[in-house]
GROMACS .gro file of C-alpha atoms in nm:
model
  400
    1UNK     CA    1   0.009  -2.013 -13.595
    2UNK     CA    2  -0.185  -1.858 -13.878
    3UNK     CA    3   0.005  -1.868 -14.178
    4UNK     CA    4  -0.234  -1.564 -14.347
    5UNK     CA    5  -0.160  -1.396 -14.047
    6UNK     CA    6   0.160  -1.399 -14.077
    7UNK     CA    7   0.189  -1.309 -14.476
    8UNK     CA    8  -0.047  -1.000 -14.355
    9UNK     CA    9   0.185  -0.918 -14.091
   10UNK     CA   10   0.528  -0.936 -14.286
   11UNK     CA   11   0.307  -0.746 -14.547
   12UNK     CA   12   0.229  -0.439 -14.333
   13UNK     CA   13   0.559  -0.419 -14.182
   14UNK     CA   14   0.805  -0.365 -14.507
   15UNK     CA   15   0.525  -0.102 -14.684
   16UNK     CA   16   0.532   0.068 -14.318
   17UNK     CA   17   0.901   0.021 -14.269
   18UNK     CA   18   0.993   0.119 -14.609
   19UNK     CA   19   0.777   0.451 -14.640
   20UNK     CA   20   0.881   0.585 -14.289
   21UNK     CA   21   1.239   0.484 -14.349
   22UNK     CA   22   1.219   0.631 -14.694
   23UNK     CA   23   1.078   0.995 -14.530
   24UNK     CA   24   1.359   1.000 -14.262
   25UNK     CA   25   1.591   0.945 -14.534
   26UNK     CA   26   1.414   1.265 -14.725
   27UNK     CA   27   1.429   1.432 -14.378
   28UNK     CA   28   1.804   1.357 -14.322
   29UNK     CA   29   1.740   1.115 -14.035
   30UNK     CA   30   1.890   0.738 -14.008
   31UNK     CA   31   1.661   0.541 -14.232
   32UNK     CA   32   1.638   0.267 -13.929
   33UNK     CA   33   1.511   0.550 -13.708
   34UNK     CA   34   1.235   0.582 -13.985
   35UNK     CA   35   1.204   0.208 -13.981
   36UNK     CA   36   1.185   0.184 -13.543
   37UNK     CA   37   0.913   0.440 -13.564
   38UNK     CA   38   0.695   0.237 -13.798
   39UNK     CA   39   0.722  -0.038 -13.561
   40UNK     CA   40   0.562   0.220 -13.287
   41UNK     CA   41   0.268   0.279 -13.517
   42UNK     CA   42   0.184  -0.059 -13.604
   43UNK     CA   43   0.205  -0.243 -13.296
   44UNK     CA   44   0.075  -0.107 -12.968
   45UNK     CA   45   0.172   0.242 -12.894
   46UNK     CA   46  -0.076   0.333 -13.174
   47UNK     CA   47  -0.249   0.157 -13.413
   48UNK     CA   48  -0.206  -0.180 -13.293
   49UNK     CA   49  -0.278  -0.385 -13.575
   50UNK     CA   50   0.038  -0.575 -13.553
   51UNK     CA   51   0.148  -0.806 -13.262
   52UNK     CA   52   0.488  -0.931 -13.209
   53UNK     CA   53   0.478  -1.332 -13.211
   54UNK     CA   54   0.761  -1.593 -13.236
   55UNK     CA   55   0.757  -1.605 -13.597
   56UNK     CA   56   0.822  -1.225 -13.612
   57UNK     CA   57   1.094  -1.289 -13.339
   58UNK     CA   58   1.318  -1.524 -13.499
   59UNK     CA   59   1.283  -1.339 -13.832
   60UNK     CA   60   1.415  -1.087 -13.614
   61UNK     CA   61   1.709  -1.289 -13.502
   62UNK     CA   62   1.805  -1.402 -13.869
   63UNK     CA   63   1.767  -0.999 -13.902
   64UNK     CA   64   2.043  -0.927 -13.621
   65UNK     CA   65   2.239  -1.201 -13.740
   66UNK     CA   66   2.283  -1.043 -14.098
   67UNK     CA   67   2.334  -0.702 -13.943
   68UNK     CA   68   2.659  -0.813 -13.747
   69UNK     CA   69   2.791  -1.073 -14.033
   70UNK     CA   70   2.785  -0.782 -14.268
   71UNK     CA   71   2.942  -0.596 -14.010
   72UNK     CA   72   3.239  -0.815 -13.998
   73UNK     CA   73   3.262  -0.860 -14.363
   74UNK     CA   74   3.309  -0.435 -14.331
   75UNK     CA   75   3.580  -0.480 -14.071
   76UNK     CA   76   3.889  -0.356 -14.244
   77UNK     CA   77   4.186  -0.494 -14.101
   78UNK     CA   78   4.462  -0.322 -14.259
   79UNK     CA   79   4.327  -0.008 -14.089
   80UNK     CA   80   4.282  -0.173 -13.761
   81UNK     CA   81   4.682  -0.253 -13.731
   82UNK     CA   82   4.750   0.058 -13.846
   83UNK     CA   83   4.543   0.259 -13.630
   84UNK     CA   84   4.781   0.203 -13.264
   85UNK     CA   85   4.770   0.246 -12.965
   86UNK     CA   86   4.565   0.561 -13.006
   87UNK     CA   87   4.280   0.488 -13.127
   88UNK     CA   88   4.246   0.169 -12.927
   89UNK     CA   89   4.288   0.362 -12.599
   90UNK     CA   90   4.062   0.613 -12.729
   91UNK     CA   91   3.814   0.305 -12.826
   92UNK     CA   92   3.896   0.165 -12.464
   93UNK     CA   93   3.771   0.539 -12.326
   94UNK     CA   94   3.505   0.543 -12.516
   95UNK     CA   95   3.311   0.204 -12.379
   96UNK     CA   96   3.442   0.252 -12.047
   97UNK     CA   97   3.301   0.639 -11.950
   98UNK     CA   98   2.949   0.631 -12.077
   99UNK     CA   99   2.909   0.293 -11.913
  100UNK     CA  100   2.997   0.388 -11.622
  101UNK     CA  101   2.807   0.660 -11.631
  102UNK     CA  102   2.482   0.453 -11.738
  103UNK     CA  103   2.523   0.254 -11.455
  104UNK     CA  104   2.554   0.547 -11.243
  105UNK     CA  105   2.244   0.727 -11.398
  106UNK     CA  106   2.039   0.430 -11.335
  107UNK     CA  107   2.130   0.332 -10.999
  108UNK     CA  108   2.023   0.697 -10.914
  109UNK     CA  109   1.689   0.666 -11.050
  110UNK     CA  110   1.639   0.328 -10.913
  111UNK     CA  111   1.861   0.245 -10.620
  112UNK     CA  112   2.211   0.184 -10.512
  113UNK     CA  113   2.286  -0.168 -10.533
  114UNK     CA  114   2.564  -0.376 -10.441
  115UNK     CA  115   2.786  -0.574 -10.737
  116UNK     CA  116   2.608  -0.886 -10.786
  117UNK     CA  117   2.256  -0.832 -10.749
  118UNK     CA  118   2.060  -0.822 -10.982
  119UNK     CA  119   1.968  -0.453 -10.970
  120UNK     CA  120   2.316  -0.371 -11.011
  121UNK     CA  121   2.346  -0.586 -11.314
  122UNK     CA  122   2.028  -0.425 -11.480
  123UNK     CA  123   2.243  -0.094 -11.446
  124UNK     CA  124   2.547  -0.220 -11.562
  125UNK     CA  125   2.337  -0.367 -11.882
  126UNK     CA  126   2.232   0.013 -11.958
  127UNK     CA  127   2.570   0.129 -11.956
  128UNK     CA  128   2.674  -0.173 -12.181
  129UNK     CA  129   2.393  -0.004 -12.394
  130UNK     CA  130   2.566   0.342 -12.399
  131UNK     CA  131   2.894   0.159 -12.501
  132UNK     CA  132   2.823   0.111 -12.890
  133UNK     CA  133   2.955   0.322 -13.117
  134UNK     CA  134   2.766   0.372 -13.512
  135UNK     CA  135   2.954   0.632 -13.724
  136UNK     CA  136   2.793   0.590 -14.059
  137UNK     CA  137   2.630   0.900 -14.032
  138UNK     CA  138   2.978   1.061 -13.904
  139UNK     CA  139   3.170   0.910 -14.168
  140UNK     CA  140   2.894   1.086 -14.408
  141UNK     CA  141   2.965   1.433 -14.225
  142UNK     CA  142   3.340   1.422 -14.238
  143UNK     CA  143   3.281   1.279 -14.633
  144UNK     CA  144   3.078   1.597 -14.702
  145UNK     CA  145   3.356   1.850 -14.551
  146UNK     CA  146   3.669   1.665 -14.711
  147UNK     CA  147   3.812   1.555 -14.368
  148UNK     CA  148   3.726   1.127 -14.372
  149UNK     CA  149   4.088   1.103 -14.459
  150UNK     CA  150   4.254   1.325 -14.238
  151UNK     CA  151   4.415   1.177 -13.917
  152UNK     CA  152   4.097   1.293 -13.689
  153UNK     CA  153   3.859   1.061 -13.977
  154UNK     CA  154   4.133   0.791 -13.980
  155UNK     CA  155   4.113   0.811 -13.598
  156UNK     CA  156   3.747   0.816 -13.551
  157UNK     CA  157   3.682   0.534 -13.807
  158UNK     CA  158   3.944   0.266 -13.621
  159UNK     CA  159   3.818   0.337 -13.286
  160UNK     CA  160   3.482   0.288 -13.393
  161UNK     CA  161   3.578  -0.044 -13.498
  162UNK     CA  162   3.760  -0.083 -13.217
  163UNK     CA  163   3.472   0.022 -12.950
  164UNK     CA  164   3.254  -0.212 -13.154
  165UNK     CA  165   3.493  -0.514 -13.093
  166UNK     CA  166   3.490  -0.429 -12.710
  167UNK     CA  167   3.127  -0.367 -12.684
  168UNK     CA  168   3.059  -0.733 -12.811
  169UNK     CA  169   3.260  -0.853 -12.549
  170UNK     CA  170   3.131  -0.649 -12.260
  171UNK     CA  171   2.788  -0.729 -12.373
  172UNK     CA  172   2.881  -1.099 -12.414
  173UNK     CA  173   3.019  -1.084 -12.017
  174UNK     CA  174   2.762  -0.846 -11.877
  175UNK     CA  175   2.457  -1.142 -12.056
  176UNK     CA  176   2.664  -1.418 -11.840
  177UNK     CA  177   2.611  -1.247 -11.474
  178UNK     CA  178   2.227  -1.285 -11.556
  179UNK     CA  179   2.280  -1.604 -11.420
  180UNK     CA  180   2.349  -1.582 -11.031
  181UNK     CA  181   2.580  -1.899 -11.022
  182UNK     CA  182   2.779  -1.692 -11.296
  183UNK     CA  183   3.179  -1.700 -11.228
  184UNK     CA  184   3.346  -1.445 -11.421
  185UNK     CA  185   3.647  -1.661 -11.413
  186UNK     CA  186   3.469  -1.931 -11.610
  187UNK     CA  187   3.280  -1.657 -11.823
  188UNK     CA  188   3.607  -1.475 -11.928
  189UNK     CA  189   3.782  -1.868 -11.995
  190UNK     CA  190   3.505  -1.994 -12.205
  191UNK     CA  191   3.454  -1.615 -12.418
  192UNK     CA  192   3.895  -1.673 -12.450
  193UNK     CA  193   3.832  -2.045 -12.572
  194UNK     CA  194   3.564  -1.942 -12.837
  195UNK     CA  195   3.805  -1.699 -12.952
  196UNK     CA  196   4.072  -1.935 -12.991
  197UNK     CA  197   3.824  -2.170 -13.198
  198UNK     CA  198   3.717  -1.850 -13.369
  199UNK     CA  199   4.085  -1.822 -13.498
  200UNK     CA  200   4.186  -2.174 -13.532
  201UNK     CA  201   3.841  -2.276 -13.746
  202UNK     CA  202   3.882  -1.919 -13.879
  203UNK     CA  203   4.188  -1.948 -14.026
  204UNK     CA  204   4.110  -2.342 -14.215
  205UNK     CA  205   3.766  -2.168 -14.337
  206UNK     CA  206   3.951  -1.853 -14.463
  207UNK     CA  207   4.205  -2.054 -14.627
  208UNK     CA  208   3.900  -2.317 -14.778
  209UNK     CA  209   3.720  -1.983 -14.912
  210UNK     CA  210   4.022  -1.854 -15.049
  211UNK     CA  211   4.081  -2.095 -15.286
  212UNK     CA  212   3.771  -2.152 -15.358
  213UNK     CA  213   3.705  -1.770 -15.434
  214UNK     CA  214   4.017  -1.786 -15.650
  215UNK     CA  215   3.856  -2.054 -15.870
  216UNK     CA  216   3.519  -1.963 -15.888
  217UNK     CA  217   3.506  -1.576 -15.847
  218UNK     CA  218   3.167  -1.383 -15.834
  219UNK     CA  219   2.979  -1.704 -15.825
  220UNK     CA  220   2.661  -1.759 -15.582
  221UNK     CA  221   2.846  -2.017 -15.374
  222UNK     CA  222   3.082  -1.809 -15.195
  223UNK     CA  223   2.794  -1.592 -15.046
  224UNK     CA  224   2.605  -1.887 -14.985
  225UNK     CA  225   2.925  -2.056 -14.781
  226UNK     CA  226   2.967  -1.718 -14.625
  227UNK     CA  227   2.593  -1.707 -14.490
  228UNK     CA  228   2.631  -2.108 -14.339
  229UNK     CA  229   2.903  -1.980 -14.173
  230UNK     CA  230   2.747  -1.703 -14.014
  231UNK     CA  231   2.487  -1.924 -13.891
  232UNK     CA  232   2.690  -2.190 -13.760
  233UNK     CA  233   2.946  -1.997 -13.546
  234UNK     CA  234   2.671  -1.791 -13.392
  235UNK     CA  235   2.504  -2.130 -13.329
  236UNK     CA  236   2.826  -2.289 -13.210
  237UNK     CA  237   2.910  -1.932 -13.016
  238UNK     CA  238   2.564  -1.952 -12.832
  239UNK     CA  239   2.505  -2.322 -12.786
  240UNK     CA  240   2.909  -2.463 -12.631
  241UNK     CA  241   3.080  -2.146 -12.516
  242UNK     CA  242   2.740  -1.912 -12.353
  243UNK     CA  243   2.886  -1.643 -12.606
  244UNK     CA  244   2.607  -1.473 -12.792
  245UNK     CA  245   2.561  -1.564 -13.107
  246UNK     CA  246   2.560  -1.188 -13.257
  247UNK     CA  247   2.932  -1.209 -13.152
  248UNK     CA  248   2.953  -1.553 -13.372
  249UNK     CA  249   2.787  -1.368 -13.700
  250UNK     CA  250   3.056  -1.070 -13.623
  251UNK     CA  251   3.349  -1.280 -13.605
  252UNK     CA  252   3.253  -1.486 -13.926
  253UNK     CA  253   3.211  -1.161 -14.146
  254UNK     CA  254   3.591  -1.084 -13.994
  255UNK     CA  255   3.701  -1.393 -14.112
  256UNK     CA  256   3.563  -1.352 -14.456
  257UNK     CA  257   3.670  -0.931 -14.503
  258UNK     CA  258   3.959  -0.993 -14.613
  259UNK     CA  259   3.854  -1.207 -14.939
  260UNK     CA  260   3.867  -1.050 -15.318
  261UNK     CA  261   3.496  -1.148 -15.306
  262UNK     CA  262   3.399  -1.014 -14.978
  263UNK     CA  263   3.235  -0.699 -15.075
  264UNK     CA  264   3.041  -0.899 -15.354
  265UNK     CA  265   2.974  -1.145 -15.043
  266UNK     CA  266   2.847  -0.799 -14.849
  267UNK     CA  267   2.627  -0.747 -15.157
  268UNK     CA  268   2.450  -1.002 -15.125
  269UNK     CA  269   2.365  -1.056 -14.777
  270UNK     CA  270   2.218  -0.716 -14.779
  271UNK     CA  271   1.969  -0.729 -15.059
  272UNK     CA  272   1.826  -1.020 -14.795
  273UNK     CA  273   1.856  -0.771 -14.497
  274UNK     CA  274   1.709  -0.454 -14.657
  275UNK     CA  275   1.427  -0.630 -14.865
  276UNK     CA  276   1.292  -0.848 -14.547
  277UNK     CA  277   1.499  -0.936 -14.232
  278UNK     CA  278   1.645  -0.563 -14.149
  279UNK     CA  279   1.302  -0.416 -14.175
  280UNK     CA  280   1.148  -0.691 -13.924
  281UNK     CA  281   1.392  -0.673 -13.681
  282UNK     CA  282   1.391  -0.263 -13.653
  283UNK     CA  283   0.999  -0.271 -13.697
  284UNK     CA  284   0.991  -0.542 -13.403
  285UNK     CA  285   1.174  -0.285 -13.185
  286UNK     CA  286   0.906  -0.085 -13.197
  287UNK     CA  287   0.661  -0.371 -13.190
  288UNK     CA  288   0.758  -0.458 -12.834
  289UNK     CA  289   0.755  -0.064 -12.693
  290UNK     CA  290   0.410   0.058 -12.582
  291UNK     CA  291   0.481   0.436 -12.540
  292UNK     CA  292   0.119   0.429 -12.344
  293UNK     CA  293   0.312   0.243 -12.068
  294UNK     CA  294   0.543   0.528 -11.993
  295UNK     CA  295   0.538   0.727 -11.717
  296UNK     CA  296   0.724   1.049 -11.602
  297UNK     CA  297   1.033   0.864 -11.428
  298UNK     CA  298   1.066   0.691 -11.768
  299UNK     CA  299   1.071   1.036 -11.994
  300UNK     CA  300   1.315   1.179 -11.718
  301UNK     CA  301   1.524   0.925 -11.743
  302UNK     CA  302   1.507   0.911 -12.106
  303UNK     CA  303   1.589   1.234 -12.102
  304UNK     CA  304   1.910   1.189 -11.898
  305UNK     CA  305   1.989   0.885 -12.114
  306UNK     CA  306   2.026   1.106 -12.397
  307UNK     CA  307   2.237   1.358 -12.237
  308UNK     CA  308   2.484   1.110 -12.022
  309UNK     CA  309   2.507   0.907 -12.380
  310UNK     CA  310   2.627   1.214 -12.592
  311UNK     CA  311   2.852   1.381 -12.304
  312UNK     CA  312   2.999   1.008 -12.213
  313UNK     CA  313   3.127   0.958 -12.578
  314UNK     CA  314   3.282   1.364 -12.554
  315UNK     CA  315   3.461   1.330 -12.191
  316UNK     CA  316   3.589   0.955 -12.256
  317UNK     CA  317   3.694   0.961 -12.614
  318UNK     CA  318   3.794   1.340 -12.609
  319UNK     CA  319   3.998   1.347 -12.277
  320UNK     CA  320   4.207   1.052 -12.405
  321UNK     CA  321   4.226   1.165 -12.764
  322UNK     CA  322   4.393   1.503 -12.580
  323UNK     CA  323   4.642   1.247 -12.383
  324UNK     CA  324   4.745   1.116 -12.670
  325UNK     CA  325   4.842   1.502 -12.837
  326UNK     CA  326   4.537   1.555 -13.018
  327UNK     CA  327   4.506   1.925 -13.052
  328UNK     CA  328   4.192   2.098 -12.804
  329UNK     CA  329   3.998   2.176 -13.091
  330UNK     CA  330   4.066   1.812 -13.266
  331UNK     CA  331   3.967   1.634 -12.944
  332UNK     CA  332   3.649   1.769 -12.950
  333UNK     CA  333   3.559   1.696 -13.279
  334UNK     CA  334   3.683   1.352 -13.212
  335UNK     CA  335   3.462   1.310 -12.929
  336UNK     CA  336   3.196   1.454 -13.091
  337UNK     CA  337   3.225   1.182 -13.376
  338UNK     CA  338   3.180   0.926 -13.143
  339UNK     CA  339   2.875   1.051 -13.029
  340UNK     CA  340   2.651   0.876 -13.278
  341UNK     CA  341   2.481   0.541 -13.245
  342UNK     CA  342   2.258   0.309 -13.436
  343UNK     CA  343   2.199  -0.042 -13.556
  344UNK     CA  344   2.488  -0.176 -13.267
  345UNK     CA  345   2.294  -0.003 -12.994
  346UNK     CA  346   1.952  -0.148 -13.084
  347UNK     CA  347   2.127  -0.473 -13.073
  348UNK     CA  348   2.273  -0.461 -12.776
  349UNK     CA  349   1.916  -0.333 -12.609
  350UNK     CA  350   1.730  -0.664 -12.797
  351UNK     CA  351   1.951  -0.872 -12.649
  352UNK     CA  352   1.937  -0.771 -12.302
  353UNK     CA  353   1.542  -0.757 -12.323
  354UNK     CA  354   1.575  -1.144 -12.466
  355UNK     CA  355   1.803  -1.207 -12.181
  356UNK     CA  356   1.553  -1.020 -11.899
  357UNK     CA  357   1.809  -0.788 -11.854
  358UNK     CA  358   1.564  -0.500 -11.924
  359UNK     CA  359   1.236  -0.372 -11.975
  360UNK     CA  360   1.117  -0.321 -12.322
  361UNK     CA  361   0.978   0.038 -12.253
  362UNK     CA  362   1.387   0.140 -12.189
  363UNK     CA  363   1.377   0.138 -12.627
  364UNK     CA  364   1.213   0.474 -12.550
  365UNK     CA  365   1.550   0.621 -12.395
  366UNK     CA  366   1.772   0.385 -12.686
  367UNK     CA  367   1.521   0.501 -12.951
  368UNK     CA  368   1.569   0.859 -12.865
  369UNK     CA  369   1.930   0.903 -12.804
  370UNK     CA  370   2.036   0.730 -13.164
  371UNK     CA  371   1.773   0.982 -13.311
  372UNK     CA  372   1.896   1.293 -13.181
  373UNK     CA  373   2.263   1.179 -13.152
  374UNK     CA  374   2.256   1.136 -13.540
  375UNK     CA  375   2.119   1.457 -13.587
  376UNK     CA  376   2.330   1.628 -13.352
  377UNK     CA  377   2.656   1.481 -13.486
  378UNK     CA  378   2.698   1.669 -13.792
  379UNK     CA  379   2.530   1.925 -13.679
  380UNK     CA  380   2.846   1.979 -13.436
  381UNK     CA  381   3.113   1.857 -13.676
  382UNK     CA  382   3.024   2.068 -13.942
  383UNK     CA  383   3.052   2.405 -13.670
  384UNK     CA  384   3.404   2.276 -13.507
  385UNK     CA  385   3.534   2.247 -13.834
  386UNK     CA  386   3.387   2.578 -13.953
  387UNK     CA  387   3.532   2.740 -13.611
  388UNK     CA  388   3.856   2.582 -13.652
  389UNK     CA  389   3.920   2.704 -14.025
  390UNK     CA  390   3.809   3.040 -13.966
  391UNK     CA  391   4.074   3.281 -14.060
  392UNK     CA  392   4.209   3.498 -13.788
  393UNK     CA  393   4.129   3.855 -13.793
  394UNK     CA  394   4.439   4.060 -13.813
  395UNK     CA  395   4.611   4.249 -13.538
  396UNK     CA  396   4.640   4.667 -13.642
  397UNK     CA  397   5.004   4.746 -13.655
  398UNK     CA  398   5.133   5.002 -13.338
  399UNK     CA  399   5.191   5.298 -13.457
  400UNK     CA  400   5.595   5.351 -13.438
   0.00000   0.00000   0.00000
C-alpha cells in the first residue's frame, strides 16, 4: 500500500471531517452527522477522491474501540443502582419494541422468512440497529430547560445506560446466528463466561489501578494502562469467547469509571479520538455508502426506518414508563427522550456490515434517522414541557 497515499488520504479526511462537523455544530446538528456527511462527499457518492482501504478500516476499528472504552469510562454506576426497576424495564421496552418492529418493517419490504434463515436474521440485525439509544443531545435539551435533574432526566439518563448495556448484548447474540451451525445455547454460555472473566479479571485490574492511581495520580501511565486494557479485552472478547470486541472496550471503560482518575483517563483517550481515530471511523461510514446506488425501495424504506425508529422508542419506552406511574404527559416526554440516536447506532450498523449482516447502502436509512431524530428531540421536549407548564386559564365564577 502507498504510504503517500495514505498520508493524503488521512489528510483530506480530518480538514473534511472537521469543517462539516464544525458547520453542523454552527447549525445545531450532531457534529458526527457533520462528520458522516463528509465521508459521502469524499468517497463515492460524490467526489470520489477518497477510497476506503484496509488501512482506513482498522483505523476505523481503533476509532470504534475508543468510542465504546470512553463510553464505559462514562458509565456511572452509582446512578445505575439507583435507578430500579423502572428504568431498567423501561430500558428493557425500549430495545425490545423498535426491534421488533425493524424486523417487522423489513420482512415487509423484503419477504417473510422463517427464524433461522438468513433473511430473517438480516431483519432481526435492523431491528438490533433501531435498539441503541444516544441521549447526549437529550441530556443537552433537558440541561437547557432546568429538568436533567428531575426524576423524568434521572429516568431517561439510567435507561439510556441501561438500553446501551442490552443493545451490546443483543448485537453480540444477533452477530453469532450469522453463522448457520450457531447454537444459541452455546452463544448465550460463552457471552455468560466472558462476563464472568469480565468481572473476575475486572475486579484484580480495578484493584491493580487503584492503587496505582492512589500513588501516582494524574500521571500518563494510568491512561496508558487504561488504553492496553481496552485493547486486550476486546481482543480477548473477540478472539476466545465470539463476543465482539466493541463489547470488550465497553466493559473495560466500566471497570475503570469508577477510579479518582477516570475522567482524567476519559481526557485523554479523547484528544486521540477527536484529533484522528473518531473522524476516520465516521468519515469511513460515509466512505462505504454510494448514495448513486440507491433506488426507490431503498428511500421508502429509509423513509419508514425513520418513522418506525422514532415511534418504536415513544410506544416501548412511553407505554412502560406509564406502567410504572409516570404521569401521561411525563411518559411522553420520556419516550420522546429516547428517541435520539448516534455514535451507538453507527456502531452497531459497522459491525453488522463487517459481519455481512447488511448492505452498506442501509447507512442511508441509519444516517438519516440519527439526523432527524436529533433534531426532532428537542424540538419535542422543549413543546411538552412548554405544554405541560402552561398555566391554566381560569374558570368565570357562576353568578349566585
Amino acid at each position: 500500500m502507498d504510504t503517500l497515499s495514505i498520508l493524503k488520504d488521512i489528510a483530506i479526511i480530518i480538514i473534511a471531517a472537521k469543517f462539516l462537523g464544525l458547520i453542523a455544530r454552527k447549525l445545531k446538528a450532531p457534529q458526527v452527522a457533520g462528520e458522516i456527511i463528509a465521508g459521502l462527499l469524499i468517497g463515492p457518492s460524490v467526489f470520489n477522491i477518497v477510497q476506503t482501504n484496509d488501512f482506513l478500516t482498522g483505523m476505523a476499528e481503533i476509532g470504534v474501540i475508543l468510542l465504546m472504552f470512553n463510553a464505559g469510562l462514562e458509565t456511572d454506576l452509582d446512578q445505575l443502582k439507583k435507578s430500579g426497576i423502572k428504568a431498567t424495564l423501561i430500558a428493557c421496552a425500549g430495545v425490545a419494541v423498535p426491534m421488533a418492529l425493524g424486523t417487522l418493517l423489513f420482512m415487509c419490504f423484503y419477504g417473510f422468512s422463517a427464524p433461522g434463515t438468513e433473511n430473517f436474521t438480516r431483519g432481526l440485525f435492523i431491528g438490533t440497529i433501531l435498539a441503541a439509544t444516544s441521549v447526549s443531545i437529550t441530556v443537552q435539551a433537558l440541561r437547557e430547560l432546568g429538568k436533567l435533574s428531575t426524576e423524568v432526566g434521572t429516568t431517561i439518563m439510567s435507561a439510556a445506560i441501561i438500553d446501551d448495556v442490552i443493545g451490546i448484548l443483543v448485537l453480540t447474540a444477533v452477530i453469532s446466528l450469522k453463522n448457520p451451525k450457531a447454537n444459541i445455547g452455546l452463544v448465550a454460555l460463552k457471552t455468560l463466561l466472558f462476563f464472568v472473566f469480565a468481572l473476575i479479571a475486572g475486579y484484580l485490574v480495578y484493584q491493580l489501578m487503584k492503587k496505582i492511581d492512589s500513588r501516582y495520580p494524574h500521571t500518563r501511565r494510568i491512561p496508558i494502562i487504561g488504553l492496553a486494557l481496552a485493547f486486550a479485552l476486546s481482543y480477548v472478547a473477540d478472539k476466545y469467547f465470539g463476543v465482539a470486541d466493541i463489547t470488550g472496550a465497553y466493559c473495560a471503560g466500566v471497570i475503570l469509571c469508577s477510579l479518582n482518575d477516570a475522567e482524567y483517563i476519559g481526557r485523554k483517550m479523547d484528544i486521540n479520538s477527536y484529533m484522528i481515530f473518531g473522524p476516520v471511523f465516521f468519515a469511513s461510514i460515509g466512505l462505504q455508502t454510494n448514495l448513486r446506488q440507491l433506488d426507490t425501495t431503498i428511500l421508502l424504506f429509509s423513509a419508514a426506518f425513520v418513522v418506525v425508529g422514532l415511534v418504536g422508542k415513544i410506544i416501548g419506552c412511553g407505554a412502560i414508563a406509564r406502567v410504572c406511574g409516570f404521569s401521561g404527559p411525563d411518559s411522553l416526554k420520556i419516550g420522546v427522550g429516547m428517541m435520539t440516536r448516534g455514535e451507538v447506532a453507527l456502531i452497531v450498523a459497522q459491525r453488522g456490515l463487517k459481519a455481512g449482516m447488511m448492505d452498506s447502502r442501509y447507512f442511508t436509512s441509519v444516517i438519516l434517522l440519527i439526523i432527524i431524530s436529533s433534531i426532532i428531540t428537542p424540538i419535542a421536549l422543549k413543546a411538552l414541557y412548554a405544554k405541560s407548564e402552561k398555566p391554566e386559564t381560569p374558570q368565570p365564577e357562576k353568578a349566585a
